[in-house]
Amino acid sequence: MTGIGVTAQHLTHRFADLTALDDVSLEIRPGTITGLLGRNGAGKSTLLSLIGGLRVPTSGTLLVDGEAPFENALAAADTQLVREGGDTFETEPVKDTLGLYAERRENWSSELAEQLIETFELDVKQKVVNLSRGQTSMVGAIIGLASRAPLTIFDETYLGMDAPNRYAFYDALLA
């Protein structure tokens, strides 16, 4: 499986009177691990939401694998965006959340999911709402890594993880 490239040309996104992104141009090559660095409020999460197809740009061009991602079922099928909250179903057990992703992700790796559950020592019978912030982040990490999506986007997924689990996440990401 190869990755998907992302290109943006003169990308701008506004929320009412707030400009979150202003004339951003970038290229993310397929098959690379790319990080976004910037201060709080710099527009990183907004950019990731645009790439993930959750928002439409105010102006400029954004292409994911040569296609505009917003309301694009083909682009969505190849993209897994994991936001800070983990994108889980809070009132359901972890195993049900993971099961739903397993059903919907063509390249899902149950083996990897099980390895990460063991590594993170996560109780999948627990409802997500009862997990700590770090444990919820671990669920998001499992979703992102086990999805094996050609384009996987993590938006501060590691928040709340303790040091050993954060390093386990980094190791799994690099592997």
JSON list of C-alpha atoms in Angstrom, two decimals, residues 25-101:
[
{"chain": "A", "resi": 25, "resn": "SER", "atom": "CA", "xyz": [0.81, 26.47, -0.05]},
{"chain": "A", "resi": 26, "resn": "LEU", "atom": "CA", "xyz": [2.37, 23.10, 0.68]},
{"chain": "A", "resi": 27, "resn": "GLU", "atom": "CA", "xyz": [3.06, 19.65, -0.63]},
{"chain": "A", "resi": 28, "resn": "ILE", "atom": "CA", "xyz": [3.04, 16.43, 1.36]},
{"chain": "A", "resi": 29, "resn": "ARG", "atom": "CA", "xyz": [4.63, 13.62, -0.60]},
{"chain": "A", "resi": 30, "resn": "PRO", "atom": "CA", "xyz": [3.06, 10.15, -0.58]},
{"chain": "A", "resi": 31, "resn": "GLY", "atom": "CA", "xyz": [4.63, 7.63, 1.77]},
{"chain": "A", "resi": 32, "resn": "THR", "atom": "CA", "xyz": [6.13, 10.17, 4.15]},
{"chain": "A", "resi": 33, "resn": "ILE", "atom": "CA", "xyz": [5.59, 11.00, 7.79]},
{"chain": "A", "resi": 34, "resn": "THR", "atom": "CA", "xyz": [5.07, 14.72, 8.00]},
{"chain": "A", "resi": 35, "resn": "GLY", "atom": "CA", "xyz": [4.64, 16.85, 11.10]},
{"chain": "A", "resi": 36, "resn": "LEU", "atom": "CA", "xyz": [3.06, 20.27, 11.47]},
{"chain": "A", "resi": 37, "resn": "LEU", "atom": "CA", "xyz": [4.61, 22.57, 14.02]},
{"chain": "A", "resi": 38, "resn": "GLY", "atom": "CA", "xyz": [3.15, 25.83, 15.21]},
{"chain": "A", "resi": 39, "resn": "ARG", "atom": "CA", "xyz": [1.76, 27.74, 18.13]},
{"chain": "A", "resi": 40, "resn": "ASN", "atom": "CA", "xyz": [-1.70, 27.15, 19.56]},
{"chain": "A", "resi": 41, "resn": "GLY", "atom": "CA", "xyz": [-4.25, 28.76, 17.28]},
{"chain": "A", "resi": 42, "resn": "ALA", "atom": "CA", "xyz": [-1.90, 28.78, 14.29]},
{"chain": "A", "resi": 43, "resn": "GLY", "atom": "CA", "xyz": [-4.36, 26.79, 12.13]},
{"chain": "A", "resi": 44, "resn": "LYS", "atom": "CA", "xyz": [-2.85, 23.29, 12.28]},
{"chain": "A", "resi": 45, "resn": "SER", "atom": "CA", "xyz": [-6.11, 21.56, 13.22]},
{"chain": "A", "resi": 46, "resn": "THR", "atom": "CA", "xyz": [-8.01, 23.61, 10.67]},
{"chain": "A", "resi": 47, "resn": "LEU", "atom": "CA", "xyz": [-5.60, 22.49, 7.94]},
{"chain": "A", "resi": 48, "resn": "LEU", "atom": "CA", "xyz": [-5.93, 18.85, 9.01]},
{"chain": "A", "resi": 49, "resn": "SER", "atom": "CA", "xyz": [-9.74, 19.14, 9.00]},
{"chain": "A", "resi": 50, "resn": "LEU", "atom": "CA", "xyz": [-9.58, 20.54, 5.48]},
{"chain": "A", "resi": 51, "resn": "ILE", "atom": "CA", "xyz": [-7.31, 17.70, 4.33]},
{"chain": "A", "resi": 52, "resn": "GLY", "atom": "CA", "xyz": [-9.61, 15.20, 6.06]},
{"chain": "A", "resi": 53, "resn": "GLY", "atom": "CA", "xyz": [-12.57, 16.56, 4.12]},
{"chain": "A", "resi": 54, "resn": "LEU", "atom": "CA", "xyz": [-14.46, 17.92, 7.14]},
{"chain": "A", "resi": 55, "resn": "ARG", "atom": "CA", "xyz": [-14.34, 21.53, 5.97]},
{"chain": "A", "resi": 56, "resn": "VAL", "atom": "CA", "xyz": [-14.38, 23.32, 2.66]},
{"chain": "A", "resi": 57, "resn": "PRO", "atom": "CA", "xyz": [-11.68, 25.94, 1.98]},
{"chain": "A", "resi": 58, "resn": "THR", "atom": "CA", "xyz": [-12.74, 29.57, 1.81]},
{"chain": "A", "resi": 59, "resn": "SER", "atom": "CA", "xyz": [-10.40, 30.01, -1.13]},
{"chain": "A", "resi": 60, "resn": "GLY", "atom": "CA", "xyz": [-7.45, 28.37, -2.82]},
{"chain": "A", "resi": 61, "resn": "THR", "atom": "CA", "xyz": [-6.96, 24.81, -3.95]},
{"chain": "A", "resi": 62, "resn": "LEU", "atom": "CA", "xyz": [-6.58, 21.67, -1.84]},
{"chain": "A", "resi": 63, "resn": "LEU", "atom": "CA", "xyz": [-6.08, 18.28, -3.47]},
{"chain": "A", "resi": 64, "resn": "VAL", "atom": "CA", "xyz": [-5.75, 14.88, -1.80]},
{"chain": "A", "resi": 65, "resn": "ASP", "atom": "CA", "xyz": [-4.53, 12.32, -4.31]},
{"chain": "A", "resi": 66, "resn": "GLY", "atom": "CA", "xyz": [-5.51, 14.78, -7.04]},
{"chain": "A", "resi": 67, "resn": "GLU", "atom": "CA", "xyz": [-9.09, 15.27, -5.78]},
{"chain": "A", "resi": 68, "resn": "ALA", "atom": "CA", "xyz": [-10.82, 17.89, -3.67]},
{"chain": "A", "resi": 69, "resn": "PRO", "atom": "CA", "xyz": [-11.50, 16.07, -0.36]},
{"chain": "A", "resi": 70, "resn": "PHE", "atom": "CA", "xyz": [-14.67, 17.83, 0.83]},
{"chain": "A", "resi": 71, "resn": "GLU", "atom": "CA", "xyz": [-17.76, 15.60, 0.44]},
{"chain": "A", "resi": 72, "resn": "ASN", "atom": "CA", "xyz": [-15.68, 13.18, -1.64]},
{"chain": "A", "resi": 73, "resn": "ALA", "atom": "CA", "xyz": [-16.49, 9.57, -0.72]},
{"chain": "A", "resi": 74, "resn": "LEU", "atom": "CA", "xyz": [-13.45, 8.17, -2.55]},
{"chain": "A", "resi": 75, "resn": "ALA", "atom": "CA", "xyz": [-11.05, 10.50, -0.74]},
{"chain": "A", "resi": 76, "resn": "ALA", "atom": "CA", "xyz": [-12.76, 9.77, 2.60]},
{"chain": "A", "resi": 77, "resn": "ALA", "atom": "CA", "xyz": [-12.38, 6.03, 2.05]},
{"chain": "A", "resi": 78, "resn": "ASP", "atom": "CA", "xyz": [-8.60, 6.44, 1.79]},
{"chain": "A", "resi": 79, "resn": "THR", "atom": "CA", "xyz": [-8.21, 8.95, 4.63]},
{"chain": "A", "resi": 80, "resn": "GLN", "atom": "CA", "xyz": [-8.28, 8.35, 8.38]},
{"chain": "A", "resi": 81, "resn": "LEU", "atom": "CA", "xyz": [-8.33, 11.53, 10.44]},
{"chain": "A", "resi": 82, "resn": "VAL", "atom": "CA", "xyz": [-7.92, 11.03, 14.19]},
{"chain": "A", "resi": 83, "resn": "ARG", "atom": "CA", "xyz": [-8.55, 14.20, 16.11]},
{"chain": "A", "resi": 84, "resn": "GLU", "atom": "CA", "xyz": [-7.57, 14.97, 19.69]},
{"chain": "A", "resi": 85, "resn": "GLY", "atom": "CA", "xyz": [-10.71, 13.38, 21.14]},
{"chain": "A", "resi": 86, "resn": "GLY", "atom": "CA", "xyz": [-10.02, 10.11, 19.34]},
{"chain": "A", "resi": 87, "resn": "ASP", "atom": "CA", "xyz": [-13.24, 10.15, 17.29]},
{"chain": "A", "resi": 88, "resn": "THR", "atom": "CA", "xyz": [-14.84, 7.46, 19.42]},
{"chain": "A", "resi": 89, "resn": "PHE", "atom": "CA", "xyz": [-18.36, 6.62, 20.50]},
{"chain": "A", "resi": 90, "resn": "GLU", "atom": "CA", "xyz": [-18.24, 7.73, 24.13]},
{"chain": "A", "resi": 91, "resn": "THR", "atom": "CA", "xyz": [-21.16, 5.69, 25.47]},
{"chain": "A", "resi": 92, "resn": "GLU", "atom": "CA", "xyz": [-20.03, 2.44, 23.83]},
{"chain": "A", "resi": 93, "resn": "PRO", "atom": "CA", "xyz": [-17.34, 0.00, 24.93]},
{"chain": "A", "resi": 94, "resn": "VAL", "atom": "CA", "xyz": [-13.95, 0.42, 23.26]},
{"chain": "A", "resi": 95, "resn": "LYS", "atom": "CA", "xyz": [-14.34, -2.96, 21.52]},
{"chain": "A", "resi": 96, "resn": "ASP", "atom": "CA", "xyz": [-17.52, -1.72, 19.78]},
{"chain": "A", "resi": 97, "resn": "THR", "atom": "CA", "xyz": [-15.81, 1.47, 18.58]},
{"chain": "A", "resi": 98, "resn": "LEU", "atom": "CA", "xyz": [-12.90, -0.54, 17.22]},
{"chain": "A", "resi": 99, "resn": "GLY", "atom": "CA", "xyz": [-15.32, -3.05, 15.69]},
{"chain": "A", "resi": 100, "resn": "LEU", "atom": "CA", "xyz": [-17.11, -0.31, 13.78]},
{"chain": "A", "resi": 101, "resn": "TYR", "atom": "CA", "xyz": [-13.84, 0.97, 12.35]}
]
